[in-house]
Amino acid sequence: MHMDKQKELERMRSVRPPQYWQSLDFAQLVKDYPPPPDYFNTIYVMPPEQIRELQARRFKTQIERAWQVPFYARRWKEAGLTPADIRTPEDLVKIPTYTVENIRESMANNPPWGDFMGVTPADGANFPLVLQTSGGTTGLPRPMLYSPQDREIMAILGSRRLVMHGVRPGDMVLVTRALGLANGGFHMREALWKYTGSVPVMTGSGKITPTRRQIEIMKAWGVNVIAGFPAYLRHMAMVARDEMGIDPRSLGVHSLDSNLGMEDRKSVEELWGAPCYDFYGAHESGMIAADCVHQNGMHIQQDAFIVEILDPHTGKPVPPGEKGNICVTTLFKHSAPLIRYNINDVSCIMPGQCACGSTLPRLEKIFGRSDNMIKLRGVNVFPEAIGALIAEDPRSNGEYICVVDRVGADARDEMTVMVEVADNSVNRAELQLALERRLHEALAVKVVLTIADKGGLDELTGTSQTTKPKRLLDKRKG
Ligand SMILES: [Zn+2]
């Protein structure tokens, strides 16, 4: 026993852990991936041919790294590819795409990390690693191990978005995103704290810091920017106004940062009296694209990503203006590069240039998840698109859930959309009729509509508790 303790003491004195500050050449890093404001004077306005050169250079290094990752080496060999076949971004189309299903399979066959992960905790002896996950609502969330290079560049990419969204040095930024395993909150903390000069206030979701307390904190500490999911931003404003007698517009918020998708931007902006900016990213990739001050499409960070839009049926790239699945290739990742990862989110590249003068192309918006898409009598329906239509009607507070079930002797798929009223004075029969008509006309397929009390769907959606409300309940899956 005594000897063991002696040994432990010796280990404590002699084992030298890898140091974060020594793991990167920071001066080179910020030259390669400029944080604000340098980004806006370089990459953001770079002539397209220069960007393509930069991408081609980084692509080469990224592909070399990917060949060292068993997941890609295996799949690419199966597809008959050799390193000589993948030299420039033009060769991307030869490479097979993959989806989250392939990642799950890779994890099941190579537990716990999967063979797409190019580093393991054992590598932590050489450089510090950090683990965060997807938001995962069913089963175990998908983990991602980040090397210092990945993590630091992701923080820079995140800070560019936040500065585009109005965050300035000295601002107090309330982060109502998930804290814990999910990457959302911690990613923002790193981006805000290290690269924007603002102070992150990490309250997390309503489950971690009750909404009333969040409002009290905002008031007391002069919070002037809020980041969170649109449904929660709306919920917060209504709690302030209806339960605390505080006009949210009086709180001095100058910017809102949200991933809007199909949610109604206007209703959030009107509640807070501040602009609400959109962005797009994933925990595996980092911040892919963000709105500028014009709120007219999200500029793609092309020094870090190649984004393709693929036809969901043929898998072939579609021209600007046409909708398809977002397929992303990273240009900077060491721990787990993403090469043609089909995220299955539907968007399109906007034709033309933005009024802000940036040369970077824009994703129009995220129209929904193509695996969340419900086929009703031959028509593709996104729950998110239904949410956008509901939010147009001020008689509802915008809270909803779509329930899909197989009904009748012919077992046909039916969707019931449950919608909350804005307050109890609303005529429910009129609202039901109006929304049923509006949805039928916009979706070209009939859905059943039911009206619920204000807050009545919270148990199903989780809006007051989670950061990511549930909008689809698929009962066909048991
Ligand atoms: Zn712009």
XYZ file of C-alpha atoms and ligand atoms in Angstrom:
479
model
C 0.000 0.000 0.000
C 2.720 2.351 1.049
C 4.697 1.506 -2.133
C 1.628 2.225 -4.351
C 1.247 5.643 -2.814
C 4.919 6.290 -3.318
C 4.570 5.304 -6.995
C 1.565 7.564 -7.434
C 3.530 10.452 -6.020
C 6.343 9.756 -8.449
C 3.896 9.659 -11.363
C 2.356 12.918 -10.226
C 5.789 14.537 -10.265
C 6.968 13.081 -13.571
C 4.076 12.635 -16.033
C 3.881 15.744 -18.202
C 0.398 16.236 -19.741
C 0.181 17.747 -23.239
C -0.364 21.506 -23.026
C -3.001 23.315 -25.057
C -0.886 26.441 -25.454
C 1.914 24.356 -26.973
C -0.337 22.291 -29.222
C -0.785 24.926 -31.923
C 1.078 27.688 -33.701
C -1.534 30.316 -32.872
C 0.074 33.097 -34.935
C -0.040 30.878 -38.034
C -3.560 29.691 -37.217
C -5.080 33.183 -37.201
C -3.210 33.972 -40.408
C -4.690 30.877 -42.079
C -8.185 31.272 -40.586
C -8.555 34.977 -39.820
C -10.938 35.851 -36.974
C -12.968 39.124 -37.084
C -12.359 41.747 -38.280
C -9.570 40.437 -40.570
C -11.874 37.788 -42.030
C -14.186 40.505 -43.382
C -11.304 42.224 -45.177
C -9.852 39.029 -46.662
C -11.798 35.787 -47.221
C -15.192 37.525 -47.106
C -14.408 39.677 -50.153
C -11.848 37.464 -51.896
C -12.224 37.094 -55.677
C -13.788 33.674 -56.433
C -10.776 32.362 -58.375
C -8.534 33.117 -55.387
C -10.913 31.280 -53.044
C -10.913 28.308 -55.395
C -7.094 28.224 -55.297
C -7.137 28.320 -51.500
C -9.749 25.553 -51.409
C -7.752 23.394 -53.832
C -4.661 23.721 -51.628
C -6.490 22.827 -48.442
C -8.464 20.095 -50.187
C -5.250 18.242 -51.031
C -4.095 18.205 -47.412
C -7.562 17.239 -46.183
C -7.818 14.301 -48.592
C -4.353 13.075 -47.578
C -5.534 13.106 -43.984
C -8.791 11.342 -44.910
C -6.892 8.430 -46.506
C -5.382 7.820 -43.044
C -8.880 7.425 -41.565
C -10.104 3.791 -41.915
C -13.713 4.842 -42.679
C -12.689 6.675 -45.864
C -9.852 4.340 -46.899
C -12.290 1.412 -46.700
C -15.191 3.098 -48.525
C -13.054 4.699 -51.199
C -11.209 1.459 -51.972
C -14.596 -0.257 -52.245
C -15.566 2.396 -54.783
C -12.413 1.596 -56.772
C -10.674 4.885 -55.956
C -6.950 5.378 -55.436
C -5.176 8.507 -54.112
C -4.379 9.444 -57.722
C -8.119 9.741 -58.456
C -8.758 12.490 -55.885
C -6.511 15.479 -56.512
C -8.674 18.587 -56.832
C -12.142 19.676 -55.683
C -13.363 18.805 -59.206
C -12.742 15.156 -58.277
C -15.261 15.378 -55.424
C -18.079 14.012 -57.580
C -16.204 10.690 -57.839
C -16.273 10.209 -54.064
C -19.245 8.356 -52.541
C -21.313 10.486 -50.150
C -22.308 9.232 -46.717
C -25.010 10.070 -44.190
C -25.588 9.841 -40.465
C -26.675 6.228 -41.028
C -23.133 5.347 -42.162
C -21.766 7.079 -39.052
C -24.104 5.071 -36.803
C -23.072 1.875 -38.581
C -19.400 2.765 -38.203
C -19.932 3.298 -34.467
C -21.847 0.021 -34.076
C -19.106 -1.945 -35.854
C -16.207 -0.155 -34.170
C -17.440 0.882 -30.718
C -17.403 3.317 -29.169
C -15.986 5.958 -31.530
C -16.444 4.439 -34.982
C -13.701 4.147 -37.598
C -14.428 7.653 -38.983
C -12.693 9.129 -35.942
C -9.047 9.667 -36.797
C -8.056 10.174 -33.158
C -8.859 8.243 -29.982
C -8.488 9.159 -26.297
C -5.083 7.427 -26.384
C -3.935 10.267 -28.668
C -4.724 12.591 -25.778
C -1.268 11.731 -24.492
C 0.129 13.744 -27.432
C -2.327 16.630 -27.569
C -5.374 17.656 -25.535
C -8.713 16.312 -26.772
C -12.215 17.476 -26.031
C -15.440 15.555 -26.526
C -18.876 16.951 -27.414
C -21.827 15.339 -29.100
C -24.819 15.836 -31.340
C -28.027 17.031 -29.734
C -29.326 13.414 -29.998
C -32.853 12.982 -28.677
C -33.085 9.180 -29.044
C -30.453 6.681 -27.987
C -26.887 7.711 -27.165
C -25.795 10.980 -28.772
C -23.079 10.777 -31.450
C -19.710 11.732 -29.937
C -17.002 13.778 -31.642
C -13.428 14.096 -30.394
C -11.819 17.401 -31.331
C -8.103 17.974 -31.686
C -6.777 21.437 -30.744
C -6.596 22.452 -34.422
C -10.248 21.490 -35.069
C -11.542 23.055 -31.911
C -9.692 26.330 -32.305
C -10.635 26.798 -35.966
C -14.241 25.984 -35.095
C -14.139 28.710 -32.418
C -12.874 31.174 -35.056
C -15.584 30.124 -37.537
C -18.177 30.581 -34.784
C -16.862 34.033 -33.862
C -17.228 35.224 -37.471
C -20.897 34.305 -37.385
C -21.444 36.035 -34.040
C -19.766 39.245 -35.177
C -21.862 39.152 -38.375
C -24.820 38.938 -35.992
C -23.915 42.140 -34.200
C -21.816 40.894 -31.245
C -19.252 43.546 -30.263
C -16.553 43.807 -27.577
C -18.130 44.465 -24.191
C -21.479 42.908 -25.090
C -23.147 40.529 -22.642
C -24.375 37.490 -24.585
C -26.975 35.187 -23.053
C -26.414 31.631 -24.341
C -29.602 29.605 -23.875
C -28.259 26.598 -25.770
C -27.695 23.116 -24.385
C -24.917 22.783 -21.828
C -23.546 19.329 -21.238
C -22.667 16.763 -23.853
C -24.224 18.634 -26.784
C -21.793 20.979 -28.505
C -24.144 23.977 -28.983
C -23.480 25.923 -25.781
C -19.793 25.191 -25.213
C -18.930 25.927 -28.822
C -20.491 29.370 -28.422
C -18.684 29.999 -25.157
C -15.325 29.389 -26.836
C -16.159 31.496 -29.889
C -17.510 34.436 -27.857
C -14.917 34.462 -25.131
C -11.807 33.894 -27.226
C -12.532 35.831 -30.409
C -15.252 38.492 -29.970
C -14.408 40.402 -26.787
C -17.942 39.840 -25.515
C -18.844 38.054 -22.294
C -20.809 34.813 -22.603
C -23.517 34.327 -19.968
C -24.054 30.574 -19.979
C -27.584 30.128 -18.621
C -28.393 27.123 -20.828
C -31.926 25.944 -21.516
C -34.985 26.618 -19.377
C -34.358 23.319 -17.608
C -30.974 24.472 -16.293
C -31.912 28.093 -15.575
C -35.677 28.665 -15.287
C -36.913 31.203 -17.816
C -37.966 33.767 -15.179
C -34.473 33.609 -13.708
C -32.972 34.112 -17.174
C -34.995 37.317 -17.551
C -33.923 38.513 -14.092
C -30.282 37.854 -14.989
C -30.658 39.736 -18.267
C -32.048 42.732 -16.452
C -29.469 42.685 -13.662
C -26.360 42.189 -15.808
C -27.312 44.186 -18.862
C -27.497 41.307 -21.328
C -27.845 42.814 -24.815
C -27.557 39.800 -27.132
C -29.451 36.494 -26.848
C -28.577 33.241 -28.598
C -31.014 30.360 -28.693
C -33.555 28.382 -30.658
C -36.364 30.545 -32.097
C -39.107 28.786 -30.110
C -37.251 29.460 -26.880
C -36.601 33.115 -27.794
C -40.361 33.490 -28.302
C -41.095 31.625 -25.073
C -38.724 33.890 -23.102
C -40.310 37.059 -24.473
C -43.783 35.816 -23.575
C -42.773 34.818 -20.052
C -41.305 38.307 -19.548
C -44.366 40.041 -20.956
C -47.241 37.866 -19.708
C -45.910 36.483 -16.419
C -43.458 39.106 -15.197
C -44.999 42.278 -16.608
C -41.712 43.196 -18.309
C -41.808 44.441 -21.893
C -39.043 42.418 -23.568
C -38.394 45.412 -25.835
C -37.414 47.457 -22.790
C -34.513 45.128 -21.943
C -32.114 46.695 -24.444
C -31.394 43.611 -26.560
C -29.769 44.725 -29.838
C -29.294 41.325 -31.524
C -30.716 37.805 -31.565
C -28.773 34.817 -32.862
C -30.775 31.755 -33.800
C -30.881 28.909 -36.265
C -34.182 29.877 -37.792
C -34.721 27.210 -40.401
C -38.327 27.708 -41.489
C -39.335 29.476 -38.277
C -40.823 32.927 -38.579
C -38.122 35.567 -38.119
C -40.561 38.489 -37.862
C -42.492 37.218 -34.840
C -39.259 36.797 -32.836
C -37.963 40.212 -33.934
C -41.211 41.966 -33.059
C -41.315 40.451 -29.576
C -37.777 41.594 -28.744
C -37.570 44.701 -30.937
C -34.243 43.474 -32.347
C -33.014 41.789 -35.537
C -32.768 37.998 -35.465
C -29.985 36.382 -37.524
C -29.838 32.896 -38.972
C -26.960 30.426 -39.241
C -26.222 26.861 -40.225
C -23.769 24.374 -38.755
C -23.398 20.933 -37.210
C -21.361 19.551 -34.314
C -19.239 17.438 -36.695
C -18.464 20.337 -39.027
C -18.608 23.615 -37.128
C -20.200 26.812 -38.390
C -20.824 26.418 -42.113
C -22.785 29.570 -43.006
C -24.325 32.677 -41.439
C -26.569 35.622 -42.267
C -25.013 39.023 -42.765
C -26.659 42.308 -41.782
C -28.919 42.058 -44.871
C -30.537 38.834 -43.553
C -30.799 37.605 -47.106
C -29.139 34.190 -47.214
C -26.247 32.704 -45.233
C -22.701 33.257 -46.509
C -20.728 29.998 -46.708
C -17.307 30.060 -45.006
C -15.524 28.863 -48.087
C -12.031 28.865 -46.597
C -13.170 26.022 -44.332
C -15.823 24.175 -46.351
C -16.866 23.068 -49.796
C -20.655 22.922 -49.878
C -22.518 21.018 -52.573
C -26.282 20.824 -53.052
C -27.282 17.363 -54.260
C -30.415 16.149 -55.945
C -32.019 13.827 -53.327
C -32.880 11.225 -55.979
C -29.862 11.179 -58.298
C -27.208 12.372 -55.805
C -25.855 14.715 -58.498
C -25.035 18.376 -57.762
C -27.834 20.786 -58.759
C -27.336 24.325 -60.144
C -27.792 27.484 -58.000
C -31.435 28.210 -57.202
C -32.406 24.541 -57.096
C -33.188 22.806 -53.815
C -31.395 19.685 -52.672
C -29.505 18.080 -49.794
C -26.566 19.917 -48.247
C -23.373 17.895 -48.678
C -20.336 19.251 -46.880
C -16.589 18.695 -47.193
C -14.352 20.181 -44.515
C -10.984 21.700 -45.412
C -9.451 22.010 -41.932
C -10.254 18.987 -39.760
C -7.619 16.716 -38.302
C -9.510 14.474 -35.871
C -12.396 13.472 -38.118
C -12.443 15.066 -41.574
C -15.817 15.181 -43.325
C -15.587 14.336 -47.000
C -18.927 14.539 -48.798
C -21.093 14.225 -45.718
C -24.711 14.426 -46.852
C -26.339 16.132 -43.870
C -29.802 15.624 -45.374
C -30.828 19.213 -44.673
C -32.564 20.800 -47.624
C -31.401 24.177 -48.937
C -30.270 25.892 -52.129
C -27.477 28.215 -53.220
C -28.877 31.663 -53.947
C -27.993 32.988 -57.381
C -26.426 36.456 -57.550
C -24.443 38.529 -55.089
C -25.373 39.949 -51.702
C -25.720 43.698 -51.149
C -23.044 43.496 -48.427
C -20.371 43.057 -51.118
C -19.222 39.624 -49.983
C -18.098 37.292 -52.744
C -19.065 34.256 -50.690
C -22.114 32.365 -52.010
C -25.200 32.063 -49.810
C -27.424 29.235 -48.642
C -30.955 30.574 -48.930
C -32.300 29.008 -45.741
C -32.781 25.542 -44.303
C -36.113 24.287 -45.599
C -36.170 21.187 -43.410
C -34.554 17.816 -42.937
C -35.067 15.517 -45.828
C -35.340 12.571 -43.422
C -37.974 14.514 -41.444
C -39.938 14.890 -44.646
C -43.319 13.186 -44.622
C -44.868 11.926 -47.802
C -48.635 12.507 -47.654
C -50.548 11.194 -50.666
C -47.564 11.830 -52.904
C -46.767 15.313 -51.526
C -43.545 16.018 -49.592
C -44.337 17.885 -46.363
C -41.825 19.387 -43.914
C -43.008 20.013 -40.317
C -40.797 23.128 -40.334
C -42.694 24.570 -43.303
C -45.961 24.018 -41.436
C -44.490 25.908 -38.476
C -43.707 28.879 -40.711
C -47.314 28.999 -41.936
C -48.721 28.795 -38.400
C -46.464 31.607 -37.216
C -48.038 33.899 -39.825
C -51.295 33.883 -37.841
C -51.141 36.109 -34.726
C -54.021 34.165 -33.141
C -51.504 31.370 -32.464
C -48.321 31.744 -30.398
C -46.484 29.673 -33.020
C -46.261 26.520 -30.897
C -47.212 23.341 -32.760
C -46.538 19.669 -33.284
C -47.277 17.435 -36.279
C -48.535 13.937 -35.487
C -48.355 11.352 -38.251
C -50.216 8.055 -38.007
C -51.490 5.249 -40.181
C -55.285 5.276 -40.080
C -58.317 3.534 -41.543
C -58.799 0.157 -43.181
C -56.548 1.192 -46.069
C -53.802 2.213 -43.588
C -53.190 5.584 -45.200
C -50.851 8.129 -43.654
C -52.593 11.085 -42.018
C -51.127 14.146 -40.364
C -52.731 16.002 -37.491
C -51.284 19.415 -36.730
C -51.838 20.562 -33.136
C -51.549 24.315 -32.627
C -51.554 26.477 -29.476
C -53.663 29.640 -29.196
C -51.919 32.941 -28.390
C -54.368 33.506 -25.528
C -57.704 32.219 -24.327
C -59.781 34.969 -25.963
C -59.073 33.527 -29.423
C -62.049 32.019 -31.261
C -60.819 28.453 -31.695
C -63.280 27.330 -34.358
C -62.336 30.300 -36.540
C -58.612 29.738 -36.062
C -58.942 26.044 -36.847
C -60.841 26.739 -40.059
C -58.454 29.488 -41.157
C -55.300 27.430 -40.544
C -56.766 24.310 -42.131
C -57.505 26.351 -45.260
C -54.128 28.068 -45.231
C -52.213 24.782 -44.866
C -54.269 23.042 -47.518
C -53.651 25.867 -49.975
C -49.910 26.135 -49.248
C -49.073 22.426 -48.953
C -51.463 21.155 -51.648
C -52.529 18.341 -49.343
C -55.118 18.203 -46.565
C -54.081 17.875 -42.929
C -56.262 17.700 -39.803
C -55.939 20.647 -37.443
C -56.645 20.738 -33.713
C -56.362 23.710 -31.373
C -54.755 23.461 -27.932
C -54.506 25.819 -24.953
C -51.545 28.124 -24.632
C -48.796 25.900 -23.173
C -50.972 22.838 -23.746
C -48.495 21.157 -26.106
C -45.438 21.780 -23.983
C -45.335 18.205 -22.739
C -45.083 17.006 -26.346
C -42.810 19.711 -27.756
C -40.671 20.441 -24.677
C -40.360 24.109 -25.652
C -40.050 25.443 -22.079
C -37.501 22.787 -21.102
C -35.300 21.789 -23.999
C -33.373 23.885 -26.470
C -34.665 21.975 -29.462
C -38.448 21.517 -29.433
C -39.966 18.433 -30.999
C -42.110 19.222 -34.048
C -42.864 15.761 -35.395
C -44.365 12.778 -33.637
C -44.299 9.808 -35.983
C -46.611 7.156 -34.541
C -46.076 4.856 -37.509
C -42.695 3.958 -36.088
C -44.397 2.465 -32.979
Zn -24.250 39.571 -47.288
